[in-house]
PDB file of N, CA and C in Angstrom:
ATOM      1  N   UNK O 187      -9.249 -17.503 -30.837  1.00 72.00           N
ATOM      2  CA  UNK O 187      -8.585 -16.119 -30.497  1.00 72.00           C
ATOM      3  C   UNK O 187      -7.036 -16.193 -30.520  1.00 72.00           C
ATOM      4  N   UNK O 188      -6.740 -15.956 -31.496  1.00 76.00           N
ATOM      5  CA  UNK O 188      -4.622 -16.515 -31.444  1.00 76.00           C
ATOM      6  C   UNK O 188      -4.078 -15.816 -30.401  1.00 76.00           C
ATOM      7  N   UNK O 189      -2.943 -15.704 -30.243  1.00 79.00           N
ATOM      8  CA  UNK O 189      -2.347 -15.469 -29.384  1.00 79.00           C
ATOM      9  C   UNK O 189      -1.759 -14.219 -29.311  1.00 79.00           C
ATOM     10  N   UNK O 190      -1.684 -13.326 -30.493  1.00 86.00           N
ATOM     11  CA  UNK O 190      -1.389 -11.520 -30.693  1.00 86.00           C
ATOM     12  C   UNK O 190      -2.727 -11.530 -30.244  1.00 86.00           C
ATOM     13  N   UNK O 191      -3.729 -11.926 -30.685  1.00 87.00           N
ATOM     14  CA  UNK O 191      -4.797 -10.831 -30.247  1.00 87.00           C
ATOM     15  C   UNK O 191      -5.215 -11.335 -29.013  1.00 87.00           C
ATOM     16  N   UNK O 192      -4.908 -12.143 -28.361  1.00 85.00           N
ATOM     17  CA  UNK O 192      -5.095 -12.357 -26.854  1.00 85.00           C
ATOM     18  C   UNK O 192      -3.894 -11.328 -25.918  1.00 85.00           C
ATOM     19  N   UNK O 193      -2.683 -11.383 -26.923  1.00 89.00           N
ATOM     20  CA  UNK O 193      -1.695 -10.543 -25.880  1.00 89.00           C
ATOM     21  C   UNK O 193      -2.342  -8.632 -26.180  1.00 89.00           C
ATOM     22  N   UNK O 194      -2.785  -8.542 -27.454  1.00 91.00           N
ATOM     23  CA  UNK O 194      -3.214  -7.197 -27.823  1.00 91.00           C
ATOM     24  C   UNK O 194      -4.541  -6.758 -26.418  1.00 91.00           C
ATOM     25  N   UNK O 195      -5.180  -7.424 -26.430  1.00 93.00           N
ATOM     26  CA  UNK O 195      -6.352  -7.141 -25.681  1.00 93.00           C
ATOM     27  C   UNK O 195      -5.732  -7.187 -24.117  1.00 93.00           C
ATOM     28  N   UNK O 196      -4.935  -7.829 -23.651  1.00 91.00           N
ATOM     29  CA  UNK O 196      -4.244  -8.015 -22.816  1.00 91.00           C
ATOM     30  C   UNK O 196      -3.646  -7.023 -22.057  1.00 91.00           C
ATOM     31  N   UNK O 197      -2.645  -6.415 -23.215  1.00 94.00           N
ATOM     32  CA  UNK O 197      -2.474  -5.139 -23.005  1.00 94.00           C
ATOM     33  C   UNK O 197      -3.127  -3.544 -23.020  1.00 94.00           C
ATOM     34  N   UNK O 198      -4.193  -4.163 -23.708  1.00 95.00           N
ATOM     35  CA  UNK O 198      -5.194  -3.196 -23.422  1.00 95.00           C
ATOM     36  C   UNK O 198      -5.929  -2.771 -22.269  1.00 95.00           C
ATOM     37  N   UNK O 199      -6.097  -3.835 -21.521  1.00 94.00           N
ATOM     38  CA  UNK O 199      -6.704  -4.289 -20.329  1.00 94.00           C
ATOM     39  C   UNK O 199      -5.603  -3.994 -19.183  1.00 94.00           C
ATOM     40  N   UNK O 200      -4.515  -4.258 -19.138  1.00 94.00           N
ATOM     41  CA  UNK O 200      -3.346  -3.942 -18.199  1.00 94.00           C
ATOM     42  C   UNK O 200      -3.390  -2.051 -17.972  1.00 94.00           C
ATOM     43  N   UNK O 201      -3.396  -1.925 -19.226  1.00 96.00           N
ATOM     44  CA  UNK O 201      -2.920  -0.208 -18.933  1.00 96.00           C
ATOM     45  C   UNK O 201      -4.196   0.902 -18.662  1.00 96.00           C
ATOM     46  N   UNK O 202      -5.529  -0.098 -18.649  1.00 95.00           N
ATOM     47  CA  UNK O 202      -6.664   0.942 -18.766  1.00 95.00           C
ATOM     48  C   UNK O 202      -7.344   0.936 -17.186  1.00 95.00           C
ATOM     49  N   UNK O 203      -6.655   0.565 -16.379  1.00 94.00           N
ATOM     50  CA  UNK O 203      -6.704   0.439 -14.849  1.00 94.00           C
ATOM     51  C   UNK O 203      -6.048   1.852 -14.426  1.00 94.00           C
ATOM     52  N   UNK O 204      -4.739   1.546 -14.547  1.00 95.00           N
ATOM     53  CA  UNK O 204      -4.010   2.595 -14.159  1.00 95.00           C
ATOM     54  C   UNK O 204      -4.105   3.887 -14.910  1.00 95.00           C
ATOM     55  N   UNK O 205      -4.725   4.072 -15.922  1.00 95.00           N
ATOM     56  CA  UNK O 205      -5.012   4.893 -17.252  1.00 95.00           C
ATOM     57  C   UNK O 205      -5.666   5.873 -16.215  1.00 95.00           C
ATOM     58  N   UNK O 206      -7.053   5.097 -15.655  1.00 95.00           N
ATOM     59  CA  UNK O 206      -8.188   5.930 -14.897  1.00 95.00           C
ATOM     60  C   UNK O 206      -7.823   6.190 -13.572  1.00 95.00           C
ATOM     61  N   UNK O 207      -6.984   5.448 -12.820  1.00 96.00           N
ATOM     62  CA  UNK O 207      -6.469   6.123 -11.720  1.00 96.00           C
ATOM     63  C   UNK O 207      -5.706   7.297 -11.439  1.00 96.00           C
ATOM     64  N   UNK O 208      -4.803   7.097 -12.866  1.00 96.00           N
ATOM     65  CA  UNK O 208      -4.190   8.620 -12.781  1.00 96.00           C
ATOM     66  C   UNK O 208      -4.908   9.683 -13.439  1.00 96.00           C
ATOM     67  N   UNK O 209      -5.999   9.555 -14.016  1.00 96.00           N
ATOM     68  CA  UNK O 209      -6.864  10.618 -14.779  1.00 96.00           C
ATOM     69  C   UNK O 209      -7.439  11.100 -13.495  1.00 96.00           C
ATOM     70  N   UNK O 210      -8.128  10.339 -12.364  1.00 96.00           N
ATOM     71  CA  UNK O 210      -8.553  10.906 -10.906  1.00 96.00           C
ATOM     72  C   UNK O 210      -7.630  11.624 -10.665  1.00 96.00           C
ATOM     73  N   UNK O 211      -6.635  11.040 -10.086  1.00 96.00           N
ATOM     74  CA  UNK O 211      -5.608  11.690  -9.411  1.00 96.00           C
ATOM     75  C   UNK O 211      -4.952  13.148 -10.040  1.00 96.00           C
ATOM     76  N   UNK O 212      -5.315  13.008 -11.397  1.00 96.00           N
ATOM     77  CA  UNK O 212      -4.756  14.596 -12.155  1.00 96.00           C
ATOM     78  C   UNK O 212      -6.012  15.470 -11.858  1.00 96.00           C
ATOM     79  N   UNK O 213      -7.625  14.746 -11.666  1.00 96.00           N
ATOM     80  CA  UNK O 213      -8.730  15.512 -11.012  1.00 96.00           C
ATOM     81  C   UNK O 213      -8.512  15.975  -9.749  1.00 96.00           C
ATOM     82  N   UNK O 214      -7.975  15.472  -9.026  1.00 96.00           N
ATOM     83  CA  UNK O 214      -8.053  15.755  -7.352  1.00 96.00           C
ATOM     84  C   UNK O 214      -6.930  16.435  -7.663  1.00 96.00           C
ATOM     85  N   UNK O 215      -5.533  16.826  -8.209  1.00 96.00           N
ATOM     86  CA  UNK O 215      -4.568  17.635  -7.897  1.00 96.00           C
ATOM     87  C   UNK O 215      -5.277  19.183  -8.872  1.00 96.00           C
ATOM     88  N   UNK O 216      -6.197  19.053  -9.877  1.00 95.00           N
ATOM     89  CA  UNK O 216      -6.498  20.042 -10.106  1.00 95.00           C
ATOM     90  C   UNK O 216      -7.327  21.088  -8.992  1.00 95.00           C
ATOM     91  N   UNK O 217      -8.279  19.972  -8.317  1.00 96.00           N
ATOM     92  CA  UNK O 217      -8.982  21.166  -7.520  1.00 96.00           C
ATOM     93  C   UNK O 217      -7.897  21.498  -6.517  1.00 96.00           C
ATOM     94  N   UNK O 218      -6.798  20.270  -5.449  1.00 95.00           N
ATOM     95  CA  UNK O 218      -6.154  20.807  -4.939  1.00 95.00           C
ATOM     96  C   UNK O 218      -5.177  22.465  -5.521  1.00 95.00           C
ATOM     97  N   UNK O 219      -4.542  22.495  -6.716  1.00 95.00           N
ATOM     98  CA  UNK O 219      -4.361  23.081  -7.245  1.00 95.00           C
ATOM     99  C   UNK O 219      -5.008  24.400  -7.316  1.00 95.00           C
ATOM    100  N   UNK O 220      -6.106  24.520  -7.199  1.00 94.00           N
ATOM    101  CA  UNK O 220      -7.260  26.051  -7.182  1.00 94.00           C
ATOM    102  C   UNK O 220      -7.371  26.148  -6.098  1.00 94.00           C
ATOM    103  N   UNK O 221      -7.644  25.517  -4.854  1.00 95.00           N
ATOM    104  CA  UNK O 221      -7.673  25.089  -4.116  1.00 95.00           C
ATOM    105  C   UNK O 221      -6.973  25.567  -2.556  1.00 95.00           C
ATOM    106  N   UNK O 222      -5.372  25.034  -3.042  1.00 94.00           N
ATOM    107  CA  UNK O 222      -4.498  25.246  -1.921  1.00 94.00           C
ATOM    108  C   UNK O 222      -2.973  25.670  -2.915  1.00 94.00           C
ATOM    109  N   UNK O 223      -2.194  25.546  -1.821  1.00 93.00           N
ATOM    110  CA  UNK O 223      -0.734  25.919  -2.398  1.00 93.00           C
ATOM    111  C   UNK O 223       0.070  24.311  -3.315  1.00 93.00           C
ATOM    112  N   UNK O 224      -0.615  23.472  -3.048  1.00 92.00           N
ATOM    113  CA  UNK O 224      -0.209  22.196  -3.434  1.00 92.00           C
ATOM    114  C   UNK O 224      -0.364  22.047  -5.030  1.00 92.00           C
ATOM    115  N   UNK O 225       0.806  21.853  -5.839  1.00 93.00           N
ATOM    116  CA  UNK O 225       0.690  21.623  -7.109  1.00 93.00           C
ATOM    117  C   UNK O 225       1.304  20.598  -7.782  1.00 93.00           C
ATOM    118  N   UNK O 226       0.420  19.392  -7.791  1.00 94.00           N
ATOM    119  CA  UNK O 226       1.042  18.445  -9.060  1.00 94.00           C
ATOM    120  C   UNK O 226       0.869  18.284  -9.859  1.00 94.00           C
ATOM    121  N   UNK O 227      -0.024  19.159 -10.693  1.00 95.00           N
ATOM    122  CA  UNK O 227      -0.696  19.082 -11.859  1.00 95.00           C
ATOM    123  C   UNK O 227       0.151  18.546 -12.959  1.00 95.00           C
ATOM    124  N   UNK O 228       1.907  19.267 -12.634  1.00 96.00           N
ATOM    125  CA  UNK O 228       2.359  18.682 -14.123  1.00 96.00           C
ATOM    126  C   UNK O 228       2.901  17.517 -14.066  1.00 96.00           C
ATOM    127  N   UNK O 229       3.217  17.130 -12.851  1.00 96.00           N
ATOM    128  CA  UNK O 229       3.741  15.830 -12.837  1.00 96.00           C
ATOM    129  C   UNK O 229       2.515  15.042 -13.126  1.00 96.00           C
ATOM    130  N   UNK O 230       1.624  15.046 -12.797  1.00 96.00           N
ATOM    131  CA  UNK O 230       0.373  13.612 -12.763  1.00 96.00           C
ATOM    132  C   UNK O 230      -0.173  14.339 -14.274  1.00 96.00           C
ATOM    133  N   UNK O 231      -0.126  15.182 -15.094  1.00 96.00           N
ATOM    134  CA  UNK O 231      -0.262  15.676 -16.445  1.00 96.00           C
ATOM    135  C   UNK O 231       0.739  14.769 -16.858  1.00 96.00           C
ATOM    136  N   UNK O 232       2.173  14.949 -17.082  1.00 97.00           N
ATOM    137  CA  UNK O 232       2.642  14.119 -17.350  1.00 97.00           C
ATOM    138  C   UNK O 232       2.516  12.393 -17.423  1.00 97.00           C
ATOM    139  N   UNK O 233       1.990  12.072 -15.781  1.00 97.00           N
ATOM    140  CA  UNK O 233       1.820  10.437 -16.192  1.00 97.00           C
ATOM    141  C   UNK O 233       0.556  10.062 -16.733  1.00 97.00           C
ATOM    142  N   UNK O 234      -0.239  11.049 -16.646  1.00 96.00           N
ATOM    143  CA  UNK O 234      -1.835  10.515 -16.965  1.00 96.00           C
ATOM    144  C   UNK O 234      -1.774  10.451 -18.568  1.00 96.00           C
ATOM    145  N   UNK O 235      -1.080  11.503 -19.539  1.00 96.00           N
ATOM    146  CA  UNK O 235      -0.703  12.045 -20.650  1.00 96.00           C
ATOM    147  C   UNK O 235       0.139  10.475 -21.322  1.00 96.00           C
ATOM    148  N   UNK O 236       0.955  10.266 -20.283  1.00 97.00           N
ATOM    149  CA  UNK O 236       1.756   8.835 -20.676  1.00 97.00           C
ATOM    150  C   UNK O 236       1.114   7.816 -21.158  1.00 97.00           C
ATOM    151  N   UNK O 237       0.185   7.714 -20.302  1.00 96.00           N
ATOM    152  CA  UNK O 237      -0.704   6.619 -20.003  1.00 96.00           C
ATOM    153  C   UNK O 237      -2.001   6.846 -21.237  1.00 96.00           C
ATOM    154  N   UNK O 238      -2.162   7.458 -21.274  1.00 96.00           N
ATOM    155  CA  UNK O 238      -3.624   8.150 -22.041  1.00 96.00           C
ATOM    156  C   UNK O 238      -3.112   7.662 -23.489  1.00 96.00           C
ATOM    157  N   UNK O 239      -1.841   7.776 -23.860  1.00 97.00           N
ATOM    158  CA  UNK O 239      -1.175   7.569 -25.007  1.00 97.00           C
ATOM    159  C   UNK O 239      -0.753   6.277 -25.464  1.00 97.00           C
ATOM    160  N   UNK O 240      -0.343   5.467 -23.965  1.00 96.00           N
ATOM    161  CA  UNK O 240      -0.298   3.788 -24.058  1.00 96.00           C
ATOM    162  C   UNK O 240      -1.470   3.456 -24.603  1.00 96.00           C
ATOM    163  N   UNK O 241      -2.377   3.884 -23.548  1.00 96.00           N
ATOM    164  CA  UNK O 241      -4.040   3.443 -23.677  1.00 96.00           C
ATOM    165  C   UNK O 241      -4.493   3.394 -25.546  1.00 96.00           C
ATOM    166  N   UNK O 242      -4.176   4.213 -26.441  1.00 96.00           N
ATOM    167  CA  UNK O 242      -4.550   4.926 -27.226  1.00 96.00           C
ATOM    168  C   UNK O 242      -3.796   3.853 -28.454  1.00 96.00           C
ATOM    169  N   UNK O 243      -2.532   4.105 -28.509  1.00 97.00           N
ATOM    170  CA  UNK O 243      -1.826   2.819 -29.293  1.00 97.00           C
ATOM    171  C   UNK O 243      -2.375   1.341 -29.205  1.00 97.00           C
ATOM    172  N   UNK O 244      -2.357   1.161 -27.550  1.00 96.00           N
ATOM    173  CA  UNK O 244      -2.869  -0.066 -27.118  1.00 96.00           C
ATOM    174  C   UNK O 244      -3.992  -0.894 -27.883  1.00 96.00           C
ATOM    175  N   UNK O 245      -4.810   0.141 -27.835  1.00 96.00           N
ATOM    176  CA  UNK O 245      -6.478   0.278 -28.437  1.00 96.00           C
ATOM    177  C   UNK O 245      -6.666   0.302 -29.589  1.00 96.00           C
ATOM    178  N   UNK O 246      -5.875   0.908 -30.216  1.00 96.00           N
ATOM    179  CA  UNK O 246      -5.443   0.973 -32.322  1.00 96.00           C
ATOM    180  C   UNK O 246      -5.399  -0.755 -32.602  1.00 96.00           C
ATOM    181  N   UNK O 247      -4.253  -1.255 -31.385  1.00 96.00           N
ATOM    182  CA  UNK O 247      -3.408  -2.392 -31.647  1.00 96.00           C
ATOM    183  C   UNK O 247      -4.852  -3.298 -31.685  1.00 96.00           C
ATOM    184  N   UNK O 248      -5.467  -3.360 -30.583  1.00 94.00           N
ATOM    185  CA  UNK O 248      -6.597  -4.527 -30.232  1.00 94.00           C
ATOM    186  C   UNK O 248      -7.505  -4.430 -30.978  1.00 94.00           C
ATOM    187  N   UNK O 249      -7.860  -3.299 -31.568  1.00 95.00           N
ATOM    188  CA  UNK O 249      -8.825  -3.126 -32.570  1.00 95.00           C
ATOM    189  C   UNK O 249      -8.649  -3.800 -34.011  1.00 95.00           C
ATOM    190  N   UNK O 250      -7.444  -3.324 -34.553  1.00 95.00           N
ATOM    191  CA  UNK O 250      -7.256  -3.880 -35.721  1.00 95.00           C
ATOM    192  C   UNK O 250      -7.264  -5.911 -35.829  1.00 95.00           C
ATOM    193  N   UNK O 251      -6.468  -6.265 -34.432  1.00 93.00           N
ATOM    194  CA  UNK O 251      -6.382  -7.695 -34.203  1.00 93.00           C
ATOM    195  C   UNK O 251      -7.460  -8.358 -33.918  1.00 93.00           C
ATOM    196  N   UNK O 252      -8.150  -7.846 -32.905  1.00 92.00           N
ATOM    197  CA  UNK O 252      -9.713  -8.227 -32.727  1.00 92.00           C
ATOM    198  C   UNK O 252     -10.479  -8.553 -33.581  1.00 92.00           C
ATOM    199  N   UNK O 253     -10.323  -7.547 -34.499  1.00 93.00           N
ATOM    200  CA  UNK O 253     -10.989  -6.967 -35.548  1.00 93.00           C
ATOM    201  C   UNK O 253     -12.613  -6.989 -35.216  1.00 93.00           C
ATOM    202  N   UNK O 254     -12.925  -5.519 -33.854  1.00 93.00           N
ATOM    203  CA  UNK O 254     -13.943  -5.167 -33.382  1.00 93.00           C
ATOM    204  C   UNK O 254     -14.959  -3.952 -34.133  1.00 93.00           C
ATOM    205  N   UNK O 255     -15.906  -4.377 -34.388  1.00 95.00           N
ATOM    206  CA  UNK O 255     -17.037  -3.463 -34.997  1.00 95.00           C
ATOM    207  C   UNK O 255     -16.502  -1.931 -34.344  1.00 95.00           C
ATOM    208  N   UNK O 256     -17.095  -1.109 -35.137  1.00 96.00           N
ATOM    209  CA  UNK O 256     -16.584   0.630 -34.781  1.00 96.00           C
ATOM    210  C   UNK O 256     -17.621   0.677 -34.053  1.00 96.00           C
ATOM    211  N   UNK O 257     -18.622   0.451 -33.389  1.00 96.00           N
ATOM    212  CA  UNK O 257     -19.359   0.403 -32.204  1.00 96.00           C
ATOM    213  C   UNK O 257     -18.373   0.018 -30.877  1.00 96.00           C
ATOM    214  N   UNK O 258     -17.916  -1.278 -30.689  1.00 94.00           N
ATOM    215  CA  UNK O 258     -17.208  -1.667 -29.794  1.00 94.00           C
ATOM    216  C   UNK O 258     -16.303  -0.794 -29.505  1.00 94.00           C
ATOM    217  N   UNK O 259     -15.223  -0.304 -31.148  1.00 95.00           N
ATOM    218  CA  UNK O 259     -14.148   0.073 -30.837  1.00 95.00           C
ATOM    219  C   UNK O 259     -14.307   1.488 -30.237  1.00 95.00           C
ATOM    220  N   UNK O 260     -15.389   1.918 -30.618  1.00 96.00           N
ATOM    221  CA  UNK O 260     -15.800   3.066 -30.023  1.00 96.00           C
ATOM    222  C   UNK O 260     -15.977   3.358 -28.579  1.00 96.00           C
ATOM    223  N   UNK O 261     -16.768   1.998 -28.060  1.00 95.00           N
ATOM    224  CA  UNK O 261     -17.297   2.354 -26.862  1.00 95.00           C
ATOM    225  C   UNK O 261     -16.068   2.387 -26.163  1.00 95.00           C
ATOM    226  N   UNK O 262     -15.186   1.326 -26.126  1.00 95.00           N
ATOM    227  CA  UNK O 262     -13.387   1.585 -25.242  1.00 95.00           C
ATOM    228  C   UNK O 262     -12.730   2.958 -25.473  1.00 95.00           C
ATOM    229  N   UNK O 263     -12.650   3.503 -27.072  1.00 95.00           N
ATOM    230  CA  UNK O 263     -12.119   4.593 -26.775  1.00 95.00           C
ATOM    231  C   UNK O 263     -13.151   5.545 -25.602  1.00 95.00           C
ATOM    232  N   UNK O 264     -14.111   5.804 -25.886  1.00 96.00           N
ATOM    233  CA  UNK O 264     -14.638   6.877 -25.208  1.00 96.00           C
ATOM    234  C   UNK O 264     -14.868   6.224 -23.318  1.00 96.00           C
ATOM    235  N   UNK O 265     -14.774   5.558 -23.072  1.00 93.00           N
ATOM    236  CA  UNK O 265     -14.531   4.655 -21.730  1.00 93.00           C
ATOM    237  C   UNK O 265     -12.554   5.601 -21.117  1.00 93.00           C
ATOM    238  N   UNK O 266     -11.650   5.487 -22.170  1.00 92.00           N
ATOM    239  CA  UNK O 266     -10.540   6.029 -21.921  1.00 92.00           C
ATOM    240  C   UNK O 266     -10.855   7.296 -21.787  1.00 92.00           C
ATOM    241  N   UNK O 267     -11.485   8.629 -22.207  1.00 93.00           N
ATOM    242  CA  UNK O 267     -11.908   9.911 -22.041  1.00 93.00           C
ATOM    243  C   UNK O 267     -12.624   9.989 -20.784  1.00 93.00           C
ATOM    244  N   UNK O 268     -13.124   9.239 -20.474  1.00 93.00           N
ATOM    245  CA  UNK O 268     -14.090   9.646 -19.190  1.00 93.00           C
ATOM    246  C   UNK O 268     -13.539   9.061 -17.505  1.00 93.00           C
ATOM    247  N   UNK O 269     -13.626   9.815 -16.744  1.00 90.00           N
ATOM    248  CA  UNK O 269     -13.630   9.809 -15.319  1.00 90.00           C
ATOM    249  C   UNK O 269     -13.705   8.565 -14.716  1.00 90.00           C
ATOM    250  N   UNK O 270     -12.786   7.347 -14.702  1.00 90.00           N
ATOM    251  CA  UNK O 270     -13.178   5.766 -14.163  1.00 90.00           C
ATOM    252  C   UNK O 270     -13.488   4.966 -15.361  1.00 90.00           C
ATOM    253  N   UNK O 271     -13.734   5.314 -16.439  1.00 93.00           N
ATOM    254  CA  UNK O 271     -14.098   4.432 -17.730  1.00 93.00           C
ATOM    255  C   UNK O 271     -13.352   3.143 -17.803  1.00 93.00           C
ATOM    256  N   UNK O 272     -12.048   3.766 -17.488  1.00 93.00           N
ATOM    257  CA  UNK O 272     -11.277   2.401 -17.909  1.00 93.00           C
ATOM    258  C   UNK O 272     -11.250   1.213 -16.580  1.00 93.00           C
ATOM    259  N   UNK O 273     -11.840   1.332 -15.360  1.00 95.00           N
ATOM    260  CA  UNK O 273     -12.244   0.438 -14.798  1.00 95.00           C
ATOM    261  C   UNK O 273     -13.229  -0.130 -15.144  1.00 95.00           C
ATOM    262  N   UNK O 274     -14.555   0.383 -16.086  1.00 95.00           N
ATOM    263  CA  UNK O 274     -15.304  -0.246 -16.869  1.00 95.00           C
ATOM    264  C   UNK O 274     -15.017  -1.319 -17.888  1.00 95.00           C
ATOM    265  N   UNK O 275     -13.764  -0.537 -18.715  1.00 94.00           N
ATOM    266  CA  UNK O 275     -13.075  -1.238 -19.826  1.00 94.00           C
ATOM    267  C   UNK O 275     -12.339  -2.602 -19.427  1.00 94.00           C
ATOM    268  N   UNK O 276     -11.664  -2.357 -18.193  1.00 94.00           N
ATOM    269  CA  UNK O 276     -11.000  -3.324 -18.234  1.00 94.00           C
ATOM    270  C   UNK O 276     -11.631  -4.667 -17.688  1.00 94.00           C
ATOM    271  N   UNK O 277     -12.809  -4.665 -16.883  1.00 94.00           N
ATOM    272  CA  UNK O 277     -13.787  -4.995 -16.839  1.00 94.00           C
ATOM    273  C   UNK O 277     -14.409  -5.833 -17.934  1.00 94.00           C
ATOM    274  N   UNK O 278     -14.832  -5.104 -19.086  1.00 94.00           N
ATOM    275  CA  UNK O 278     -15.285  -5.919 -20.024  1.00 94.00           C
ATOM    276  C   UNK O 278     -14.399  -6.662 -21.135  1.00 94.00           C
ATOM    277  N   UNK O 279     -13.434  -6.163 -20.601  1.00 93.00           N
ATOM    278  CA  UNK O 279     -12.424  -6.570 -21.682  1.00 93.00           C
ATOM    279  C   UNK O 279     -11.549  -8.299 -20.852  1.00 93.00           C
ATOM    280  N   UNK O 280     -11.497  -8.343 -19.697  1.00 93.00           N
ATOM    281  CA  UNK O 280     -11.174  -9.211 -19.286  1.00 93.00           C
ATOM    282  C   UNK O 280     -12.361 -10.444 -19.456  1.00 93.00           C
ATOM    283  N   UNK O 281     -13.702  -9.797 -19.306  1.00 92.00           N
ATOM    284  CA  UNK O 281     -14.777 -10.801 -19.567  1.00 92.00           C
ATOM    285  C   UNK O 281     -14.758 -11.310 -20.913  1.00 92.00           C
ATOM    286  N   UNK O 282     -14.702 -10.422 -21.879  1.00 87.00           N
ATOM    287  CA  UNK O 282     -14.105 -10.637 -23.379  1.00 87.00           C
ATOM    288  C   UNK O 282     -13.164 -12.277 -23.601  1.00 87.00           C
ATOM    289  N   UNK O 283     -12.004 -11.644 -22.955  1.00 85.00           N
ATOM    290  CA  UNK O 283     -10.931 -12.545 -23.083  1.00 85.00           C
ATOM    291  C   UNK O 283     -11.479 -13.661 -22.584  1.00 85.00           C
ATOM    292  N   UNK O 284     -11.768 -13.791 -21.174  1.00 86.00           N
ATOM    293  CA  UNK O 284     -12.434 -15.166 -20.692  1.00 86.00           C
ATOM    294  C   UNK O 284     -13.366 -15.974 -21.273  1.00 86.00           C
ATOM    295  N   UNK O 285     -14.464 -15.544 -22.317  1.00 84.00           N
ATOM    296  CA  UNK O 285     -15.360 -15.899 -22.921  1.00 84.00           C
ATOM    297  C   UNK O 285     -14.453 -16.576 -24.172  1.00 84.00           C
ATOM    298  N   UNK O 286     -13.590 -15.738 -24.670  1.00 80.00           N
ATOM    299  CA  UNK O 286     -12.835 -16.275 -25.899  1.00 80.00           C
ATOM    300  C   UNK O 286     -12.357 -17.606 -25.660  1.00 80.00           C
ATOM    301  N   UNK O 287     -11.541 -17.580 -24.509  1.00 80.00           N
ATOM    302  CA  UNK O 287     -10.472 -18.572 -24.308  1.00 80.00           C
ATOM    303  C   UNK O 287     -11.493 -19.823 -23.822  1.00 80.00           C
ATOM    304  N   UNK O 288     -12.762 -19.428 -23.026  1.00 83.00           N
ATOM    305  CA  UNK O 288     -13.871 -21.045 -23.251  1.00 83.00           C
ATOM    306  C   UNK O 288     -14.245 -21.253 -24.330  1.00 83.00           C
ATOM    307  N   UNK O 289     -14.430 -20.658 -25.458  1.00 81.00           N
ATOM    308  CA  UNK O 289     -15.223 -20.932 -26.872  1.00 81.00           C
ATOM    309  C   UNK O 289     -13.911 -21.577 -27.070  1.00 81.00           C
ATOM    310  N   UNK O 290     -12.560 -21.259 -27.111  1.00 79.00           N
ATOM    311  CA  UNK O 290     -11.644 -21.782 -28.006  1.00 79.00           C
ATOM    312  C   UNK O 290     -10.995 -23.546 -27.303  1.00 79.00           C
ATOM    313  N   UNK O 291     -11.666 -23.439 -25.949  1.00 82.00           N
ATOM    314  CA  UNK O 291     -10.930 -24.864 -25.591  1.00 82.00           C
ATOM    315  C   UNK O 291     -12.460 -25.715 -26.220  1.00 82.00           C
ATOM    316  N   UNK O 292     -13.659 -25.264 -26.081  1.00 83.00           N
ATOM    317  CA  UNK O 292     -14.777 -25.790 -26.410  1.00 83.00           C
ATOM    318  C   UNK O 292     -14.873 -26.303 -27.916  1.00 83.00           C
ATOM    319  N   UNK O 293     -14.201 -25.218 -28.499  1.00 81.00           N
ATOM    320  CA  UNK O 293     -14.001 -25.664 -30.063  1.00 81.00           C
ATOM    321  C   UNK O 293     -12.702 -27.117 -30.203  1.00 81.00           C
ATOM    322  N   UNK O 294     -12.007 -26.673 -29.210  1.00 82.00           N
ATOM    323  CA  UNK O 294     -10.290 -27.604 -28.996  1.00 82.00           C
ATOM    324  C   UNK O 294     -10.884 -29.313 -28.701  1.00 82.00           C
ATOM    325  N   UNK O 295     -12.250 -29.246 -27.794  1.00 83.00           N
ATOM    326  CA  UNK O 295     -12.356 -30.388 -27.425  1.00 83.00           C
ATOM    327  C   UNK O 295     -13.464 -31.230 -28.001  1.00 83.00           C
ATOM    328  N   UNK O 296     -14.164 -30.202 -28.718  1.00 78.00           N
ATOM    329  CA  UNK O 296     -15.188 -30.635 -29.791  1.00 78.00           C
ATOM    330  C   UNK O 296     -16.639 -30.833 -28.933  1.00 78.00           C
ATOM    331  N   UNK O 297     -16.734 -29.702 -28.036  1.00 73.00           N
ATOM    332  CA  UNK O 297     -17.992 -29.628 -27.019  1.00 73.00           C
ATOM    333  C   UNK O 297     -18.944 -29.126 -27.874  1.00 73.00           C
ATOM    334  N   UNK O 298     -18.630 -28.218 -28.421  1.00 62.00           N
ATOM    335  CA  UNK O 298     -19.850 -27.341 -29.319  1.00 62.00           C
ATOM    336  C   UNK O 298     -18.905 -26.830 -30.642  1.00 62.00           C
ATOM    337  N   UNK O 299     -19.749 -26.373 -31.483  1.00 56.00           N
ATOM    338  CA  UNK O 299     -19.524 -26.041 -32.679  1.00 56.00           C
ATOM    339  C   UNK O 299     -19.447 -24.502 -32.882  1.00 56.00           C
ATOM    340  N   UNK O 300     -18.862 -24.211 -31.824  1.00 51.00           N
ATOM    341  CA  UNK O 300     -18.859 -22.440 -31.388  1.00 51.00           C
ATOM    342  C   UNK O 300     -17.540 -21.643 -32.378  1.00 51.00           C
TER     343      UNK O 300
END
């Protein structure tokens, strides 16, 4: 994995958890809006919208650079629209990056023909 691909995946990983948190907070704010006088939906909607747009931009960049299959790219996109899906995406992306680093080091040291 080259540096630009690793950076693209890292950006996607770093925005996935905040995007999931903002989604859950937006859901809580929506419930509070309907049940109390508290209305933070406009603020949380804007925050979540900005984070979601960043996620989609970083997702497209990572898909392009990492050459993911359509199935893998679709999985990461579906995780972005599910509540708490960003947490699973972050974990899976971290594992994918760590595996790529291990394989790269093994190839460099000539341990395996990976």
